[in-house]
Coordinates of C-alpha atoms and ligand atoms in Angstrom, one line a residue:
X11 CA 70.0 100.3 140.9
X12 CA 73.6 100.6 139.9
X13 CA 75.9 97.6 140.6
X14 CA 79.6 97.2 141.2
X15 CA 82.0 94.4 142.1
X16 CA 84.9 94.4 144.4
X17 CA 87.3 91.5 143.8
X18 CA 89.5 90.5 146.7
X19 CA 92.4 88.1 146.6
X20 CA 92.5 86.9 150.2
X21 CA 95.8 85.1 149.4
X22 CA 97.6 88.3 148.4
X23 CA 98.7 90.2 151.5
X24 CA 100.2 93.4 150.2
X25 CA 101.5 95.3 153.2
X26 CA 100.8 95.8 156.9
X27 CA 98.6 98.8 157.6
X28 CA 100.7 100.7 160.1
X29 CA 98.3 101.8 162.9
X30 CA 99.9 105.3 162.8
X31 CA 98.1 105.9 159.4
X32 CA 95.1 106.6 161.7
X33 CA 97.0 109.4 163.5
X34 CA 96.0 112.9 164.6
X35 CA 97.6 116.3 164.9
X36 CA 97.2 118.9 167.7
X37 CA 98.7 122.4 167.3
X38 CA 98.7 125.4 169.6
X39 CA 96.2 126.9 167.2
X40 CA 92.8 128.4 168.0
X41 CA 90.9 126.1 170.4
X42 CA 92.7 122.9 169.6
X43 CA 94.9 122.7 172.7
X44 CA 93.4 125.3 175.0
X45 CA 89.6 124.8 175.6
X46 CA 89.7 121.8 173.2
X47 CA 92.0 119.2 174.7
X48 CA 93.2 121.2 177.7
X49 CA 91.1 123.1 180.1
X50 CA 93.5 123.1 183.1
X51 CA 93.3 121.3 186.4
X52 CA 91.1 123.9 188.0
X53 CA 88.4 123.7 185.4
X54 CA 84.9 122.6 186.4
X55 CA 84.9 120.4 183.2
X56 CA 85.9 116.9 184.3
X57 CA 89.6 116.5 183.5
X58 CA 92.7 114.4 184.1
X59 CA 95.8 116.5 184.6
X60 CA 93.9 119.4 182.9
X61 CA 92.9 117.4 179.8
X62 CA 89.1 116.9 179.2
X63 CA 88.0 113.4 180.2
X64 CA 85.3 113.3 177.5
X65 CA 87.9 114.0 174.8
X66 CA 90.3 111.4 176.2
X67 CA 87.6 108.8 176.2
X68 CA 86.5 109.7 172.6
X69 CA 90.1 109.5 171.3
X70 CA 90.8 106.2 173.1
X71 CA 87.6 104.8 171.5
X72 CA 89.0 105.3 168.0
X73 CA 92.3 103.8 169.2
X74 CA 94.3 107.0 168.5
X75 CA 97.8 105.6 167.6
X76 CA 99.9 108.7 167.5
X77 CA 99.4 112.5 168.2
X78 CA 101.6 115.1 166.6
X79 CA 102.4 118.3 168.6
X80 CA 103.1 121.3 169.0
X81 CA 102.6 122.3 165.4
X82 CA 102.4 123.0 162.5
X83 CA 103.8 126.5 161.9
X84 CA 103.7 127.0 165.7
X85 CA 106.5 124.3 166.1
X86 CA 109.1 126.6 164.5
X87 CA 108.5 129.4 166.9
X88 CA 108.1 127.1 170.0
X89 CA 110.9 127.1 172.6
X90 CA 110.3 124.1 174.8
X91 CA 111.9 125.5 177.9
X92 CA 109.2 128.2 178.0
X93 CA 106.7 125.3 178.6
X94 CA 108.2 123.5 181.6
X95 CA 108.3 124.2 185.4
X96 CA 105.9 126.1 187.6
X97 CA 103.0 127.2 185.4
X98 CA 102.7 130.7 186.8
X99 CA 106.4 131.4 186.0
X100 CA 106.1 130.2 182.4
X101 CA 106.8 132.8 179.7
X102 CA 103.8 134.3 177.9
X103 CA 104.4 134.7 174.2
X104 CA 102.7 135.8 171.0
X105 CA 101.3 133.1 168.8
X106 CA 102.3 135.0 165.6
X107 CA 100.9 132.4 163.2
X108 CA 97.5 132.0 164.7
X109 CA 95.7 135.2 165.6
X110 CA 98.5 136.9 167.6
X111 CA 96.9 135.7 170.8
X112 CA 98.8 135.2 174.1
X113 CA 100.2 131.7 174.5
X114 CA 100.8 131.2 178.2
X115 CA 102.7 127.9 177.8
X116 CA 100.6 126.2 180.4
X117 CA 100.4 123.1 178.1
X118 CA 104.0 122.0 177.5
X119 CA 106.2 118.9 177.3
X120 CA 105.0 117.3 180.5
X121 CA 101.4 117.9 179.8
X122 CA 101.7 116.5 176.2
X123 CA 103.8 113.4 177.1
X124 CA 101.4 112.6 180.0
X125 CA 98.4 113.0 177.7
X126 CA 100.0 110.5 175.2
X127 CA 100.6 108.1 178.1
X128 CA 96.9 108.4 179.1
X129 CA 95.7 108.0 175.5
X130 CA 98.1 105.0 175.1
X131 CA 99.4 106.6 171.9
X132 CA 102.8 107.5 170.5
X133 CA 103.9 111.1 170.9
X134 CA 105.2 112.7 167.7
X135 CA 107.1 115.8 168.6
X136 CA 107.8 118.4 165.9
X137 CA 111.1 120.1 166.6
X138 CA 111.9 123.8 166.0
X139 CA 114.4 124.1 163.2
X140 CA 113.1 127.5 161.9
X141 CA 113.9 129.7 164.8
X142 CA 115.5 127.4 167.3
X143 CA 119.0 126.2 167.7
X144 CA 120.7 122.8 167.3
X145 CA 121.5 122.9 171.0
X146 CA 117.9 123.6 171.9
X147 CA 116.6 120.6 170.0
X148 CA 119.4 118.3 171.2
X149 CA 118.6 119.3 174.8
X150 CA 114.8 118.7 174.3
X151 CA 115.6 115.1 173.3
X152 CA 117.9 114.8 176.3
X153 CA 115.2 116.2 178.6
X154 CA 112.6 113.8 177.4
X155 CA 114.6 110.6 177.0
X156 CA 117.8 110.5 179.1
X157 CA 117.8 108.4 182.2
X158 CA 121.3 109.1 183.6
X159 CA 123.0 112.1 185.1
X160 CA 122.9 115.2 182.9
X161 CA 121.7 118.8 183.1
X162 CA 118.5 118.1 181.2
X163 CA 117.7 114.9 183.0
X164 CA 118.2 116.7 186.3
X165 CA 115.9 119.6 185.1
X166 CA 113.2 117.1 184.2
X167 CA 113.5 115.4 187.6
X168 CA 113.3 118.9 189.3
X169 CA 110.1 119.4 187.4
X170 CA 108.6 116.2 188.8
X171 CA 109.3 113.5 186.3
X172 CA 111.8 111.0 187.5
X173 CA 111.8 108.6 184.6
X174 CA 112.3 109.6 181.0
X175 CA 109.5 109.2 178.5
X176 CA 109.8 107.1 175.3
X177 CA 109.9 109.3 172.2
X178 CA 110.0 107.6 168.9
X179 CA 108.7 110.1 166.3
X180 CA 110.7 113.3 166.1
X181 CA 110.1 115.8 163.2
X182 CA 112.8 118.2 162.4
X183 CA 111.3 121.4 161.0
X184 CA 107.7 121.9 159.8
X185 CA 106.9 123.2 156.3
X186 CA 110.5 124.4 156.1
X187 CA 109.6 125.4 152.5
X188 CA 107.1 127.9 154.0
X189 CA 106.3 129.0 157.5
X190 CA 109.2 127.0 158.9
X191 CA 111.9 129.2 157.3
X192 CA 111.2 129.5 153.5
X193 CA 114.2 127.3 152.7
X194 CA 115.3 125.7 149.5
X195 CA 115.4 121.9 149.6
X196 CA 119.2 122.0 149.1
X197 CA 119.6 124.3 152.2
X198 CA 117.0 122.4 154.2
X199 CA 118.7 119.0 153.6
X200 CA 122.1 120.3 154.7
X201 CA 120.7 121.9 157.8
X202 CA 118.6 118.9 158.6
X203 CA 121.7 116.8 158.6
X204 CA 123.3 119.1 161.1
X205 CA 120.3 119.2 163.4
X206 CA 119.7 115.4 163.3
X207 CA 123.3 114.7 164.1
X208 CA 122.8 116.0 167.6
X209 CA 119.5 114.3 168.3
X210 CA 120.8 111.3 170.1
X211 CA 119.4 107.9 171.1
X212 CA 119.5 107.8 174.9
X213 CA 118.8 105.1 177.5
X214 CA 117.4 102.6 175.0
X215 CA 115.2 105.2 173.3
X216 CA 115.4 105.0 169.5
X217 CA 114.4 108.1 167.6
X218 CA 112.6 107.8 164.3
X219 CA 113.5 111.0 162.7
X220 CA 111.2 112.7 160.2
X221 CA 112.5 115.2 157.6
X222 CA 110.3 117.9 156.2
X223 CA 109.0 116.7 152.8
X224 CA 107.1 118.4 150.1
X225 CA 104.2 120.8 149.9
X226 CA 101.6 119.0 147.8
X227 CA 103.1 118.6 144.2
X228 CA 106.5 120.0 144.8
X229 CA 108.3 117.0 143.3
X230 CA 111.6 118.8 143.1
X231 CA 111.6 119.1 146.9
X232 CA 111.3 115.3 147.2
X233 CA 113.9 114.7 144.6
X234 CA 116.5 117.0 146.3
X235 CA 115.8 115.8 149.8
X236 CA 115.9 112.1 148.8
X237 CA 119.1 112.7 146.9
X238 CA 120.8 114.3 149.9
X239 CA 119.4 112.2 152.8
X240 CA 119.6 108.5 153.3
X241 CA 118.2 106.0 155.8
X242 CA 120.9 106.8 158.3
X243 CA 119.8 110.5 158.4
X244 CA 116.1 110.0 158.3
X245 CA 113.5 107.3 158.7
X246 CA 110.7 109.2 156.8
X247 CA 109.8 112.4 155.0
X248 CA 106.6 114.2 155.4
X249 CA 104.0 115.4 152.9
X250 CA 101.3 118.1 153.4
X251 CA 98.2 118.3 151.3
X252 CA 94.9 119.9 152.2
X253 CA 91.6 119.7 150.2
X254 CA 90.4 123.1 149.4
X255 CA 87.1 122.9 147.5
X256 CA 87.5 126.1 145.4
X257 CA 91.3 125.8 145.1
X258 CA 91.5 129.4 146.2
X259 CA 93.0 130.2 149.6
X260 CA 91.2 133.5 149.8
X261 CA 87.7 132.0 149.4
X262 CA 88.0 128.3 150.1
X263 CA 84.3 127.6 150.4
X264 CA 81.8 127.0 153.2
X265 CA 82.0 124.0 155.4
X266 CA 78.3 123.5 155.5
X267 CA 76.7 125.3 152.6
X268 CA 77.8 123.9 149.3
X269 CA 76.4 123.0 145.9
X270 CA 76.6 119.6 144.3
X271 CA 79.4 121.0 142.0
X272 CA 81.4 122.1 145.1
X273 CA 80.8 118.7 146.7
X274 CA 82.2 116.8 143.7
X275 CA 85.1 119.3 143.5
X276 CA 85.9 118.5 147.1
X277 CA 85.8 114.8 146.5
X278 CA 87.9 114.9 143.3
X279 CA 90.4 117.2 144.9
X280 CA 90.7 114.8 147.8
X281 CA 91.4 112.0 145.4
X282 CA 94.4 114.0 144.1
X283 CA 96.1 112.6 147.2
X284 CA 96.4 109.3 145.4
X285 CA 98.4 110.9 142.6
X286 CA 100.6 112.8 145.1
X287 CA 101.4 109.7 147.1
X288 CA 102.1 107.7 143.9
X289 CA 104.4 110.3 142.3
X290 CA 106.3 111.2 145.4
X291 CA 106.6 107.5 146.0
X292 CA 108.1 106.9 142.6
X293 CA 110.7 109.5 143.2
X294 CA 111.5 107.9 146.6
X295 CA 111.7 104.5 144.9
X296 CA 114.6 105.8 142.7
X297 CA 116.7 106.6 145.8
X298 CA 115.2 104.0 148.1
X299 CA 113.9 101.0 146.2
X300 CA 113.7 98.9 149.4
X301 CA 111.3 101.4 150.9
X302 CA 113.4 102.0 154.0
X303 CA 112.3 105.6 154.2
X304 CA 108.6 106.1 154.9
X305 CA 106.3 108.7 153.7
X306 CA 104.3 110.4 156.5
X307 CA 101.3 112.5 155.4
X308 CA 101.4 114.5 158.7
X309 CA 98.9 117.1 157.7
X310 CA 95.8 116.3 155.6
X311 CA 92.1 117.1 155.6
X312 CA 89.6 119.7 154.3
X313 CA 90.3 123.4 154.8
X314 CA 87.2 125.7 154.5
X315 CA 86.4 129.3 155.4
X316 CA 86.1 129.7 159.1
X317 CA 82.6 129.6 160.7
X318 CA 81.0 133.1 160.6
X319 CA 81.8 135.2 163.6
X320 CA 84.8 133.2 164.7
X321 CA 88.4 134.4 164.8
X322 CA 89.9 133.9 161.3
X323 CA 93.2 132.9 162.9
X324 CA 91.5 130.0 164.7
X325 CA 90.5 127.9 161.7
X326 CA 87.3 126.7 163.3
X327 CA 85.0 124.9 160.9
X328 CA 82.0 122.6 161.0
X329 CA 82.2 119.0 159.7
X330 CA 79.5 117.4 157.5
X331 CA 78.9 114.1 155.9
X332 CA 81.0 115.4 153.0
X333 CA 84.0 115.4 155.3
X334 CA 83.2 111.8 156.3
X335 CA 83.4 110.9 152.6
X336 CA 86.7 112.8 152.3
X337 CA 88.0 111.0 155.4
X338 CA 87.0 107.6 154.0
X339 CA 88.5 108.2 150.6
X340 CA 91.8 109.4 152.1
X341 CA 92.1 106.5 154.5
X342 CA 91.4 104.1 151.6
X343 CA 94.3 105.8 149.7
X344 CA 96.7 105.6 152.7
X345 CA 95.8 101.9 153.2
X346 CA 96.4 101.2 149.5
X347 CA 99.8 102.8 149.8
X348 CA 100.7 101.3 153.1
X349 CA 103.9 99.9 151.7
X350 CA 105.3 103.5 151.6
X351 CA 102.9 105.5 153.8
X352 CA 103.7 104.7 157.3
X353 CA 101.8 107.4 159.1
X354 CA 99.2 110.1 158.4
X355 CA 97.8 112.8 160.8
X356 CA 94.5 114.4 160.2
X357 CA 94.5 118.2 160.8
X358 CA 93.5 118.7 163.5
X359 CA 92.1 116.6 166.4
X360 CA 89.8 119.2 168.1
X361 CA 88.2 122.4 167.0
X362 CA 90.6 123.2 164.1
X363 CA 90.0 122.3 160.4
X364 CA 88.7 118.8 159.8
X365 CA 88.3 117.8 163.4
X366 CA 87.1 114.6 164.8
X367 CA 85.8 116.4 167.9
X368 CA 84.3 119.8 168.5
X369 CA 83.8 121.4 171.9
X370 CA 81.8 124.4 173.3
X371 CA 82.2 125.1 177.0
X372 CA 81.5 121.8 178.7
X373 CA 79.8 120.3 175.7
X374 CA 81.6 118.0 173.2
X375 CA 80.4 116.4 170.0
X376 CA 81.8 113.8 167.6
X377 CA 81.9 114.8 164.0
X378 CA 81.0 112.6 161.0
X379 CA 84.7 112.4 160.4
X380 CA 85.1 110.9 163.9
X381 CA 82.7 108.1 163.0
X382 CA 84.7 107.2 159.9
X383 CA 87.8 106.7 162.1
X384 CA 85.6 104.5 164.3
X385 CA 84.4 102.5 161.4
X386 CA 87.9 102.0 160.0
X387 CA 89.8 101.4 163.3
X388 CA 90.2 97.7 162.8
X389 CA 92.3 98.3 159.8
X390 CA 95.0 99.4 162.2
X391 CA 97.8 96.8 162.2
X392 CA 95.9 94.5 159.8
X393 CA 97.3 93.1 156.5
X394 CA 96.1 94.9 153.4
X395 CA 94.6 92.5 150.9
X396 CA 94.7 93.0 147.1
X397 CA 91.4 94.4 146.0
X398 CA 90.0 96.0 142.9
X399 CA 86.7 97.7 142.3
X400 CA 85.1 98.3 138.9
X401 CA 83.1 101.3 140.0
X402 CA 81.3 103.6 137.6
X403 CA 82.1 107.3 137.8
X404 CA 79.9 110.1 139.3
X405 CA 80.2 113.8 139.4
X406 CA 80.0 116.7 137.1
X407 CA 81.6 117.5 133.8
X408 CA 84.6 119.0 135.5
X409 CA 84.8 116.9 138.7
X410 CA 84.6 113.2 138.5
X411 CA 85.2 110.4 140.9
X412 CA 84.6 106.6 141.1
X413 CA 81.4 106.2 143.2
X414 CA 82.8 103.4 145.3
X415 CA 86.2 103.2 146.9
X416 CA 87.3 100.5 149.2
X417 CA 89.9 99.0 151.5
X418 CA 90.1 95.3 152.5
X419 CA 92.3 93.9 155.2
X420 CA 92.8 90.7 157.1
X421 CA 93.2 90.7 160.9
X422 CA 95.4 88.4 162.9
X423 CA 92.4 86.0 163.5
X424 CA 91.9 85.6 159.8
X425 CA 88.7 87.7 159.6
X426 CA 88.4 90.2 156.8
X427 CA 87.4 93.9 157.2
X428 CA 85.9 95.6 154.2
X429 CA 85.4 99.4 154.3
X430 CA 83.7 101.2 151.4
X431 CA 82.4 104.6 150.7
X432 CA 79.8 105.6 148.1
X433 CA 80.4 109.3 147.2
X434 CA 77.5 109.5 144.8
X435 CA 74.9 112.1 145.8
X436 CA 72.1 110.2 144.0
X437 CA 72.9 106.6 143.3
X438 CA 72.3 103.6 145.5
X439 CA 74.7 100.9 144.6
X440 CA 74.5 97.2 145.0
X441 CA 78.0 96.1 145.9
X442 CA 79.2 92.5 145.5
X443 CA 82.5 91.6 147.2
X444 CA 84.0 88.4 145.7
X445 CA 86.4 86.9 148.1
X446 CA 88.9 84.7 146.3
X447 CA 90.5 82.3 148.8
X448 CA 88.1 83.0 151.7
X449 CA 84.7 81.6 152.5
X450 CA 82.8 83.9 154.9
X451 CA 80.7 82.2 157.6
X452 CA 79.0 85.3 158.6
X453 CA 79.1 89.1 158.0
X454 CA 78.2 92.0 160.2
X455 CA 78.8 95.7 160.0
X456 CA 77.9 99.3 160.5
X457 CA 77.0 102.2 158.2
X458 CA 77.3 105.9 158.3
X459 CA 74.8 107.6 156.0
X460 CA 73.4 111.1 155.7
X461 CA 72.8 113.9 153.2
X462 CA 76.1 115.4 152.3
X463 CA 75.4 118.7 154.1
X464 CA 74.3 117.1 157.4
X465 CA 76.3 117.8 160.5
X466 CA 76.2 117.4 164.2
X467 CA 75.6 120.6 166.2
X468 CA 75.6 121.2 170.0
X469 CA 71.8 121.2 169.9
X470 CA 71.7 118.0 167.9
X471 CA 74.9 116.2 168.5
X472 CA 73.9 112.8 167.2
X473 CA 72.2 113.7 163.9
X474 CA 75.0 111.9 161.9
X475 CA 76.1 108.7 163.6
X476 CA 76.7 105.1 162.6
X477 CA 74.0 102.5 162.8
X478 CA 74.0 98.7 162.6
X479 CA 74.0 97.6 159.0
X480 CA 71.8 94.5 158.8
X481 CA 71.4 94.3 155.0
X482 CA 74.7 92.7 154.1
X483 CA 74.3 89.0 153.2
X484 CA 76.4 86.2 152.0
X485 CA 75.4 85.0 148.5
X486 CA 77.3 82.2 146.9
X487 CA 80.4 82.9 149.0
X488 CA 80.3 86.7 148.2
X489 CA 79.4 89.5 150.5
X490 CA 76.5 91.5 149.0
X491 CA 75.1 94.8 150.3
X492 CA 73.4 98.0 149.1
X493 CA 75.0 101.3 149.7
X494 CA 72.7 104.3 149.8
X495 CA 74.0 107.6 148.3
X496 CA 76.6 109.4 150.5
X497 CA 77.5 106.5 152.8
X498 CA 80.4 104.7 154.4
X499 CA 80.2 101.1 155.5
X500 CA 82.4 98.8 157.6
X501 CA 81.8 95.1 157.3
X502 CA 83.5 92.2 159.0
X503 CA 83.5 88.9 157.1
X504 CA 84.0 86.2 159.7
X505 CA 85.8 83.0 158.8
Ligands
LIG17 O1 97.2 122.9 160.2 C1 97.3 124.3 160.0 C2 98.6 124.7 159.4 O2 98.7 124.2 158.1 C3 99.8 124.2 160.0 O3 100.3 124.9 161.1 C4 100.8 124.3 158.9 O4 101.9 123.3 159.0 C5 100.0 124.1 157.7 O5 100.3 125.1 156.7

C-alpha cells in the first residue's frame, strides 16, 4: 500500500475560514428556482411559503452560509420591480439566456429574502448593471434595507413587509466581460464606480459591495479593476471558473460516462483553480497588500453536457463520485487561500450544473457533492492550520494530480478537523497525520467512498452516502488511517 504523511503545525493558525466559502448559487435557470427550490404555495409538495421543505432541511443541514441570486447571466436582464406585489399581476418575461422560456416572476425579492431568513443564511443579491439603470439598482437597495419614510420603503410595506431586511452582499454586474454587457475592464470599473456610488447604507445596514472580477485566467481584468478600484469602492472582486473535462464548450463530456483519462483530466483541470486564485491573488497583493479586498469565487463547479433528453438551456446534469472529489479538492483550495478568498458559491444549488440537490416531482436526492459539503461543514468559521502533504502523483501522462489533498483547521473548542481526499482510481493510501503541538485524545470521523462513476438516482437515492469511518487510530500521537481509492474523509481529532 502507498503511504503519505500530512504534517500539521497546530501552533500556526493561518487564517479564519470564512463560512461563506461554503456558499451556494441559485439562478433563474432551468429547474433551479422553479420546481427545484420553489414549487409555489399551492403545490401538493410540502412547502414553506412555496419553497420545498425537504430542500430547506437539506440546505440547513449543511449549514448553508450564503445564497447568491438571481443570477448569473439572468441577473443582468432582471428588473426587480417585475417580481414584487400581487403574483397574478407580475410581468411575464422571456428568459433569453436560458432556453427562452417564460419567467413569470412568481419568485422575487420577498420570496428570496424570506427563503434566506428561513435558511438562516446571508442573501447575496446580484444587481443588474448590464441592462438596468443606476436608479433601478439604488431603489432596490432602498426597497430592501430602508426603515424610514421613502417611496421604496412604502412600496415594500404595501407589499406586506413592514421591516427591512438585512442585506450585506451586493454584486454589481455579473460577468460584465461577457453576458453582462461585453465590457472592457476600463469601462466596467468606471461604470461600477458610478453604480456603487448610489447604493447607500440605510438604517444600520452595511453593504459589502462586490465588483465583477475576471473570467478564469483573464489577469488583465484583475489588473485594471484593482488599479481603478479601492477598498472604498468595493469590498471584493469575483472570479468565475468552471471545470470542463474536455476543455471544449461544444462537447464538454458526459456527467456519468467517462474514461479514466477523462476522470484525471477533470481532476487536474479542477486543480487549476489553485493557480488562478494564487495568480489573481498576487495581482491583488500589488494594489492591496493588506488584503482589504476579498476574492469571491462566486461561480465554480463541473460543467458537463446536459442529460440526454433534457432542455439544453436548462443545464441539468447528474453528479457522481468524481464530482465529490472535485468538490473536496476545490474546498481544500479555498480553505488554503482563506486569507484572500472570502466566499465561494458552487454553481448551482438545485438541478443545475454541479448541484448538491436534485429533484424530480415530489422526490429529492442528495448528490455525492452534497455529502462533501456535509463532511466539510465544520471548517466553517474555524482557523486554518498550517499543513503540508508529501503525496505522490497519480493520473495519466497528460493529466496528473497529487493523490491526497487536505485541509486542517482548529475549532473554537480546540479540536482539530482534518478533511482529505484521495483522487486515485486505484491506490489505497495509508495516511499519517503528524500533529505538531497537539496530542489527540481520540479521533472519529466519516468517509464517502464509491467508484468514480457512481451516482444517486431517484430509484436508488442512497447509493453514494457517507459512512462512519472506524479505522482511524492514534499511533504515537499521530492520526493514522487508510483511504480507499476515490474517497473523501472527515476526521475530528479531539483534544
Ligand atoms: O451558472 C451558469 C452561468 O454560467 C451563469 O449564468 C453565468 O454567470 C456563467 O457563465
